[in-house]
Coordinates of C-alpha atoms in Angstrom, one line a residue:
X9 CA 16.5 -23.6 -6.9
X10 CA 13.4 -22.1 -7.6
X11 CA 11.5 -21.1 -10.6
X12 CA 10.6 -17.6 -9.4
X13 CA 10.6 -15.9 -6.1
X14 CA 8.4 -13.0 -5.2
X15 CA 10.0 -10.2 -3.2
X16 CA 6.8 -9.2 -0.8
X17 CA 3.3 -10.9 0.5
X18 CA 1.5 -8.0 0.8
X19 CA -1.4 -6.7 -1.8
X20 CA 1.1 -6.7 -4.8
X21 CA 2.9 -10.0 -3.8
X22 CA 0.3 -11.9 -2.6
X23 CA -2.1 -11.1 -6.4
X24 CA 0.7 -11.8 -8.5
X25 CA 1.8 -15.1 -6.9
X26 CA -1.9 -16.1 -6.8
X27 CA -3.0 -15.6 -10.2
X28 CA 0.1 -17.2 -10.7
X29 CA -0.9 -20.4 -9.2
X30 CA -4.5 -20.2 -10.3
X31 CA -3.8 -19.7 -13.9
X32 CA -1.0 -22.4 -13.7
X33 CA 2.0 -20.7 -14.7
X34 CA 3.9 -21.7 -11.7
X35 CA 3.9 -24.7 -9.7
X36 CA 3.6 -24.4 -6.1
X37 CA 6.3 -26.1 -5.3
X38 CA 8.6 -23.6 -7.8
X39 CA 7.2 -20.2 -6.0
X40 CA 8.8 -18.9 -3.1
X41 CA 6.8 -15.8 -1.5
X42 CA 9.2 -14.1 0.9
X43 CA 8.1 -11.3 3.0
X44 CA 8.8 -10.1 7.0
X45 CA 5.7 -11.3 8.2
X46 CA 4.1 -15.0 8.8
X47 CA 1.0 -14.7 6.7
X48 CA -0.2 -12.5 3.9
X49 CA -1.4 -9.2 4.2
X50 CA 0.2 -8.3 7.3
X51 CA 0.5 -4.6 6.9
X52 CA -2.5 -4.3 5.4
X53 CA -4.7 -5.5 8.2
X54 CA -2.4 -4.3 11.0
X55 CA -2.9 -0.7 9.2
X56 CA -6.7 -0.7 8.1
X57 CA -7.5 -2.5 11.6
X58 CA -5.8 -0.2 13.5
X59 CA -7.4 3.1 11.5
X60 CA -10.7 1.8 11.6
X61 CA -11.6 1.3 8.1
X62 CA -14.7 -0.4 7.4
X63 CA -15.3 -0.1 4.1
X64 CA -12.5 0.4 1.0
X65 CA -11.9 3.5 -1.3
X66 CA -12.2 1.1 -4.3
X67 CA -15.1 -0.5 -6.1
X68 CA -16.0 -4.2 -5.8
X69 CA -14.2 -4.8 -8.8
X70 CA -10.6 -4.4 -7.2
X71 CA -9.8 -7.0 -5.6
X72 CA -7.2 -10.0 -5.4
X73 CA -9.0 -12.7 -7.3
X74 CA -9.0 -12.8 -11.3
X75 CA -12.3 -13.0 -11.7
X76 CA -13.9 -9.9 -11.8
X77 CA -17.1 -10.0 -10.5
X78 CA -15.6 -12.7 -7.7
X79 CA -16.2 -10.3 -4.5
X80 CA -19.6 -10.1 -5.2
X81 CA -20.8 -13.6 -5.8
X82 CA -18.4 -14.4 -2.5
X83 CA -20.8 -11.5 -0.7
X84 CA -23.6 -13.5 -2.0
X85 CA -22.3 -16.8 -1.5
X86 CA -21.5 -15.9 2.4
X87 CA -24.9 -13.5 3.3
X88 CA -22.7 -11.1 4.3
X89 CA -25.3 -8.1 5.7
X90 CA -24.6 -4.2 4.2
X91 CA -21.7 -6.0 2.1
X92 CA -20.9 -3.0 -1.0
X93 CA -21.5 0.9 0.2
X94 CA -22.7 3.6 -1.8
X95 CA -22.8 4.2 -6.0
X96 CA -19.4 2.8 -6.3
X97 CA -20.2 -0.3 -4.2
X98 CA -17.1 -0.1 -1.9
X99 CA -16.7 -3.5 -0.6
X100 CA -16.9 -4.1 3.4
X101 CA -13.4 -4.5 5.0
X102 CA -13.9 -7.7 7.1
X103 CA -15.3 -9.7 3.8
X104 CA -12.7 -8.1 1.3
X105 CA -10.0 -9.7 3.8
X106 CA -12.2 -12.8 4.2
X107 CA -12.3 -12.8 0.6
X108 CA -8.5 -12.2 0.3
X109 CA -8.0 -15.5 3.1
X110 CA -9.7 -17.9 1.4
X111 CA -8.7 -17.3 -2.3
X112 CA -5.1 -17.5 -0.8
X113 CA -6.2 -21.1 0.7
X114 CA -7.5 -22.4 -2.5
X115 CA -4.3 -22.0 -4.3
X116 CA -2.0 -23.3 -1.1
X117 CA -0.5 -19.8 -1.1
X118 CA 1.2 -20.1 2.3
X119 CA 2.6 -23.5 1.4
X120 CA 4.7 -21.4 -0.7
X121 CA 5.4 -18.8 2.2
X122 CA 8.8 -17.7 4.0
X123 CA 9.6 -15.3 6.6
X124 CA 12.5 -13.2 6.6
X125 CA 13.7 -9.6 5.8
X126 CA 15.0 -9.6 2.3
X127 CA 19.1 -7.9 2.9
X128 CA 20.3 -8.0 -0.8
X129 CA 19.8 -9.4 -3.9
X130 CA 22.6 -10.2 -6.8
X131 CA 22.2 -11.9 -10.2
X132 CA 25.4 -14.5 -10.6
X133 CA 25.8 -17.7 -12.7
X134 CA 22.6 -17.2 -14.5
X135 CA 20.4 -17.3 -11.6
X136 CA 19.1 -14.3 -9.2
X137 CA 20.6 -14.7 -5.6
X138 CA 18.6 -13.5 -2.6
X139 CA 20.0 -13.0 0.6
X140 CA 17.7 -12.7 4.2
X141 CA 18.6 -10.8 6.8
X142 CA 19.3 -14.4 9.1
X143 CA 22.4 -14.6 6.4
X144 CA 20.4 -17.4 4.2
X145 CA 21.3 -17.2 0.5
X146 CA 18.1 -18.5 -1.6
X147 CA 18.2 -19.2 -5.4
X148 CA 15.9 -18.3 -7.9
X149 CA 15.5 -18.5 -12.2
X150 CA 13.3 -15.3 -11.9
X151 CA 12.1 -12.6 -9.2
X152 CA 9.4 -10.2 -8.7
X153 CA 10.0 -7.0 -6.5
X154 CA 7.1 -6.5 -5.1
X155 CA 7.5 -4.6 -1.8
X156 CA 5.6 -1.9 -0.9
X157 CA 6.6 2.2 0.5
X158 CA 4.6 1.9 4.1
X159 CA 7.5 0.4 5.8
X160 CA 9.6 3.7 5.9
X161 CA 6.9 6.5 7.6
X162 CA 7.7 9.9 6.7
X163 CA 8.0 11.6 9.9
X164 CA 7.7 15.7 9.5
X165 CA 10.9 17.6 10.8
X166 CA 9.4 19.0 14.1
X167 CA 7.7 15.3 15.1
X168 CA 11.4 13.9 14.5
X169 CA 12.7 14.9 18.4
X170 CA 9.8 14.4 20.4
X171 CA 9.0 10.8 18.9
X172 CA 12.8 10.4 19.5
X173 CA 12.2 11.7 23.5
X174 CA 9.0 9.8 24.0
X175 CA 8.2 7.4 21.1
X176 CA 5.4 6.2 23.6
X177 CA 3.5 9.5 23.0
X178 CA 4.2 10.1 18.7
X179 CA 2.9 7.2 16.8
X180 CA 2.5 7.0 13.2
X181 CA -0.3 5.2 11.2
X182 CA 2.0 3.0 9.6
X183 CA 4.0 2.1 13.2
X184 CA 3.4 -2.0 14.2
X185 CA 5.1 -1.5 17.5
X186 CA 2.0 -1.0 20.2
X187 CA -0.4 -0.5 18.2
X188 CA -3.0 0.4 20.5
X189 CA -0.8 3.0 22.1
X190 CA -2.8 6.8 22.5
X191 CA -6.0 5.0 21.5
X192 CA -7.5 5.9 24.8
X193 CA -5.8 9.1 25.0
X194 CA -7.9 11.9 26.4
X195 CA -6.0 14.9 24.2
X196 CA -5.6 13.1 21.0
X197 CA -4.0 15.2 18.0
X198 CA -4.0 13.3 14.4
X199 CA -1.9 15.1 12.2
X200 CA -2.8 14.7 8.3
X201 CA -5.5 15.2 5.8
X202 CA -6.0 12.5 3.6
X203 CA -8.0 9.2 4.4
X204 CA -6.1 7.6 6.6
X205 CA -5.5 11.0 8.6
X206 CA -9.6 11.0 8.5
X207 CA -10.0 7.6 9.5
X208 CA -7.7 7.9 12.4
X209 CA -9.3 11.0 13.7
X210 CA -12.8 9.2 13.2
X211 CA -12.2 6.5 15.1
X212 CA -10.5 8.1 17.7
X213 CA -13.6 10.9 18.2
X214 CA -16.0 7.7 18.5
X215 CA -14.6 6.4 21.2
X216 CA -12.9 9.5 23.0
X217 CA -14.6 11.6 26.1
X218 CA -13.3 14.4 25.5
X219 CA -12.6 16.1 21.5
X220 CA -10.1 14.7 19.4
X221 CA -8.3 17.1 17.5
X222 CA -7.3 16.8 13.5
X223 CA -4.6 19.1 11.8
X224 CA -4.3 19.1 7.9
X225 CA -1.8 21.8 6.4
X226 CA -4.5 22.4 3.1
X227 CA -8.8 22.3 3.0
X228 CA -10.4 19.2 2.4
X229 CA -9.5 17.4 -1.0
X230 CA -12.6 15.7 -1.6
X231 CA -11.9 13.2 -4.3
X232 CA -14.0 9.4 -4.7
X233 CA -10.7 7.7 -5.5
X234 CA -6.9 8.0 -5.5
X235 CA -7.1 9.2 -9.0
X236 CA -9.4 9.7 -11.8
X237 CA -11.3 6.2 -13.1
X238 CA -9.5 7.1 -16.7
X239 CA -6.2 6.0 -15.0
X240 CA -7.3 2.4 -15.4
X241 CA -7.9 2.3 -19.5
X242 CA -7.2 3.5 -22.8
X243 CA -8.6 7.3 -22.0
X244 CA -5.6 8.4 -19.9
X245 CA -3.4 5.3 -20.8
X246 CA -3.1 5.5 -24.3
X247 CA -1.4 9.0 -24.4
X248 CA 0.9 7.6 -21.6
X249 CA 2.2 5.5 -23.7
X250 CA 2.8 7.3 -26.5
X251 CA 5.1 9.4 -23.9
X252 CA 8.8 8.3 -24.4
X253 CA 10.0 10.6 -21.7
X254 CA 9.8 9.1 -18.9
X255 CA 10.5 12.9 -17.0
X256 CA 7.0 13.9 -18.6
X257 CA 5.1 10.1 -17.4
X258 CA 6.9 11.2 -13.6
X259 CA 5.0 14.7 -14.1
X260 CA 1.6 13.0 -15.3
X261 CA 1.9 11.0 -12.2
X262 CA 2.4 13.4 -9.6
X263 CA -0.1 15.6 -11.0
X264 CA -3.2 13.0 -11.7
X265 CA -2.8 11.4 -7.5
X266 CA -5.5 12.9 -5.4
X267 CA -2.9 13.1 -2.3
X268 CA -4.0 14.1 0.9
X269 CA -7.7 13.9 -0.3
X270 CA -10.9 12.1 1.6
X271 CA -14.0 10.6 0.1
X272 CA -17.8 12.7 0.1
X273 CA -18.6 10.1 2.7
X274 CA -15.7 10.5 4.8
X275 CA -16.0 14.2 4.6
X276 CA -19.5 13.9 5.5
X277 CA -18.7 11.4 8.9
X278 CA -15.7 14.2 10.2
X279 CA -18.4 17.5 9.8
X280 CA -21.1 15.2 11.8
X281 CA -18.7 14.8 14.6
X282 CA -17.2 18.3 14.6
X283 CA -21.0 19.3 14.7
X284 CA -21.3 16.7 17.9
X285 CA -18.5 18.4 19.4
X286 CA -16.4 15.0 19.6
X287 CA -13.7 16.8 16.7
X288 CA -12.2 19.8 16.1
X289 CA -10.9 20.0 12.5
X290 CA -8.2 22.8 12.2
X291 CA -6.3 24.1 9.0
X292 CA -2.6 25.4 10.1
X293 CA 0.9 24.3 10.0
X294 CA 2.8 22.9 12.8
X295 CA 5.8 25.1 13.2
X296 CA 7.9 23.3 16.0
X297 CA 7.0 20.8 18.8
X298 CA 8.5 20.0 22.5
X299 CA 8.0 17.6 25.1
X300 CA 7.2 19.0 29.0
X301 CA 5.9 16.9 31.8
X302 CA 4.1 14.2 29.8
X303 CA 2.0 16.6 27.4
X304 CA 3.0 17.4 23.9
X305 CA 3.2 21.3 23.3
X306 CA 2.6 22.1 19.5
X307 CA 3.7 25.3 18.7
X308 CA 1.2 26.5 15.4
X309 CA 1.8 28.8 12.7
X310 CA -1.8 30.8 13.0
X311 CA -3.6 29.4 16.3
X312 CA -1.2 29.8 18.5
X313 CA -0.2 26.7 21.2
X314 CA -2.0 23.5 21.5
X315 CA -1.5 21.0 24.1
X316 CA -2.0 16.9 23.2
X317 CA -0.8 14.0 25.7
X318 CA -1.0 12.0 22.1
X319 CA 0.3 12.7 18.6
X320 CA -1.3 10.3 15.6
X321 CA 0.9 10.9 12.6
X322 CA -0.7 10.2 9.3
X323 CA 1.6 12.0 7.1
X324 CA 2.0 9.2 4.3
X325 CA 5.1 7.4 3.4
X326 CA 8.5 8.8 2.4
X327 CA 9.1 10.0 -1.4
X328 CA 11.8 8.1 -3.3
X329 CA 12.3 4.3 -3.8
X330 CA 11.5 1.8 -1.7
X331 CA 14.1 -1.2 -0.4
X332 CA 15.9 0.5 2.3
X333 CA 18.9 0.5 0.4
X334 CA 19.4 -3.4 -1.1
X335 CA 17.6 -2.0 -4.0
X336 CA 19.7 1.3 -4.8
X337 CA 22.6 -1.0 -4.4
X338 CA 21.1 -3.6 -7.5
X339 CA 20.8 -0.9 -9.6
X340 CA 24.3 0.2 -9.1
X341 CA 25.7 -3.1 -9.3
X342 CA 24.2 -4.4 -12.0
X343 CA 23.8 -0.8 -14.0
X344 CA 19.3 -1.2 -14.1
X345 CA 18.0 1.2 -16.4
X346 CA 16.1 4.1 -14.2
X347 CA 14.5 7.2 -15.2
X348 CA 15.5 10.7 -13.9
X349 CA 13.4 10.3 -11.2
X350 CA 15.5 7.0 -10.2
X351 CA 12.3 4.8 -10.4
X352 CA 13.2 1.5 -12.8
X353 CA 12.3 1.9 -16.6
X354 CA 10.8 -1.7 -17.4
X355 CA 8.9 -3.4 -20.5
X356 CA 4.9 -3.9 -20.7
X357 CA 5.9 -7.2 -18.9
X358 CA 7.3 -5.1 -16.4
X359 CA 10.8 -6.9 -16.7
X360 CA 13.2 -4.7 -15.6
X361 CA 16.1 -7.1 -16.6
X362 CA 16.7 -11.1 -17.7
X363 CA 14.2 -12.7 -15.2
X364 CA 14.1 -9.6 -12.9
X365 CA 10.6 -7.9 -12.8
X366 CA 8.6 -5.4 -10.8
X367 CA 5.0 -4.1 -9.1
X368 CA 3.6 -1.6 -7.0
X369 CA 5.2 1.8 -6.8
X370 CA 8.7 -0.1 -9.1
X371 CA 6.2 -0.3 -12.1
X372 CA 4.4 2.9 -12.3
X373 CA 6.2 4.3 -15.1
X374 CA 5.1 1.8 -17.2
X375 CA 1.8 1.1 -15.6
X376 CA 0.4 4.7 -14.0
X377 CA -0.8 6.5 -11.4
X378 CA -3.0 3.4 -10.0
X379 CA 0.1 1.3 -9.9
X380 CA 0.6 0.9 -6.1
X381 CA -3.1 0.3 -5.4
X382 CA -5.3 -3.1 -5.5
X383 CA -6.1 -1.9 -9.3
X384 CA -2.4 -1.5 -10.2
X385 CA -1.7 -5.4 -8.7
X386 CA -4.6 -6.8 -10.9
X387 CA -2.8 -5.1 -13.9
X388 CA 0.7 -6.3 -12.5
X389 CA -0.3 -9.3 -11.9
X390 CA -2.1 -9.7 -15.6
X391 CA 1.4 -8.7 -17.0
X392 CA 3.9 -10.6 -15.1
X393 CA 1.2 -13.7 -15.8
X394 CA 2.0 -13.0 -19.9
X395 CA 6.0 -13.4 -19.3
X396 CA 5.2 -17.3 -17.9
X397 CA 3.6 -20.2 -20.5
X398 CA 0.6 -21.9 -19.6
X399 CA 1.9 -25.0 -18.0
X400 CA 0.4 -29.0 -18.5
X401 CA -2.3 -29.5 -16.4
X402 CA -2.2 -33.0 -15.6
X403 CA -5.7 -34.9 -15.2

């Protein structure tokens, strides 16, 4: 049996069962990270390499490792060449992931690394039970659910029967299967406006001969960061707190994400091109869509017909909990305490029950509106490190 399983190896999973290991609360040999892919990070990179980000949202200071100011002496350490961007210092893709790999090596993270799609989990005879899809029943004194809301795409309504009639043709940003699929189409459509929407459509127009074209429901939202830097202290936080009603925290939440919104920089790349001719950025509403000898006919709300032989879909990830129903049938069985909203009420440990705690999306009642970003896993990771004594270092 182990001391502690995490539910998830991706930027939440991976930070918490590193710091951990580097702050020796867990032995490695105790941890179990168990997550559908063979190495950390998966979705990450599949995603942001097949976008084309270069460079992150976030400032070098949110990252993986516990040490602040750790990206930047590794950026130093390594000469890497145009490392941090702009006022923020947004920290270069490539080394952020470098980063990520080799802070993952020095605490033997993938010694402590299993593969498999997590089916159910059940808390009997004092110990938390989790079962794999392959059947396998593992053991554990405590678990951290720690998976993220990318795995279940939300597909709008008038995509859903032409990606059912060709799914060749309708990909969407978060899709694994052929991931280079439409990336040489020459009548590319990316539907969305925030920054994966933007980033998509970029990359796209660099390469394409002919215009790509990008469709966004609202104008530009043109924000620095998912939400407003006071998320991640006391000037925002502190009232938060104070909130016992946990209807009101759902409401601060909704209202303080910058959804759909882009970065000045961003903004600035998609006018250049649509000045180069190689995008055209349209504000409208997909009404309905059909499939007719291998094009895509998109039937618009203002501008009439357009005609794409490729759809990109970055329209974000479904509302509502993550889990893919194992988790809605814990909370059930074992009667978890949830808000209105149906997210888990949890402690500043982020315990949700005896041994059972959360991150990511799970904890952002207690934690905010950064909770499912690279911030909200350092402040996860902080917390769940508080509920496991410093073990004996032997020397």
């Amino acid at each position: 049996m182990y001391k502690l399983i995490v539910i998830g190896g991706g930027v939440q999973g991976a930070t918490i069962a590193t710091w951990l290991l580097h702050f020796h609360r867990i032995k490695e040999e105790d941890l179990l990270v168990i997550d559908p892919y063979e190495y950390p990070l998966h979705k990450w990179t599949a995603t942001t390499r097949k976008i084309g980000m270069t460079y992150l949202r976030s400032p070098s200071v949110h990252h993986l490792a516990p040490e602040p100011y750790s990206l930047k002496k590794y950026a130093k350490e390594k000469d890497y060449s145009q490392a941090f961007r702009g006022h923020y210092k947004r920290p270069q893709l490539n080394m952020f992931n470098n980063h990520c790999y080799d802070l993952f090596q020095t605490v033997s993270l993938q010694n402590c690394w299993k593969q498999g799609w997590v089916s159910a989990l059940q808390f009997h005879d004092a110990r938390w039970q989790v079962k794999l899809s392959s059947n396998e029943w593992i053991e554990a004194e405590n678990v951290v659910i720690a998976i993220g809301v990318n795995h279940q795409p939300s597909i709008p309504a008038w995509a859903e029967s032409v990606r059912e009639a060709v799914p060749q043709s309708v990909t969407h940003v978060f899709d694994e299967n052929a991931p280079n699929a439409g990336m040489d189409s020459d009548a590319a459509v990316v539907v969305g406006g925030g920054l994966s929407a933007a980033h998509m459509a970029a990359t796209l127009a660099h390469k394409a001969t002919e215009p790509v074209t990008m469709i966004k429901r609202h104008p530009f939202r043109i924000e620095d960061f998912d939400s407003d830097p006071g998320w991640l202290g006391p000037k925002y936080l502190e009232s938060y707190h104070k909130e016992s009603s946990y209807k009101k925290r759902r409401q601060w939440i909704q209202h303080a994400r910058h959804r759909g919104s882009v970065t000045k920089s961003m903004y600035a790349e998609l006018r250049l091109l649509e000045q180069k001719n190689k995008l055209n950025i349209i504000t409208d509403d997909v009404e309905t869509a059909h499939h007719q000898n291998g094009n895509i006919f998109l039937n618009m709300k203002n501008t009439g017909e357009m005609i794409a032989d490729h759809l990109f879909l970055a329209t974000g990830a479904k509302a509502g909990l993550p889990g893919e129903g194992w988790l809605s049938t814990l909370i059930k069985e074992h009667e978890l305490p949830c808000a209105p909203c149906g997210f888990p009420i949890v402690d500043q440990q982020l315990k949700w029950s005896k041994g059972l705690y959360v991150s990511g999306a799970l904890a952002e009642l207690e934690i905010g509106p950064v909770a499912r970003n690279i911030a909200g896993a350092r402040k996860a990771a902080e917390r769940i490190c508080k509920a496991f004594p410093v073990l004996e270092v032997r020397t």
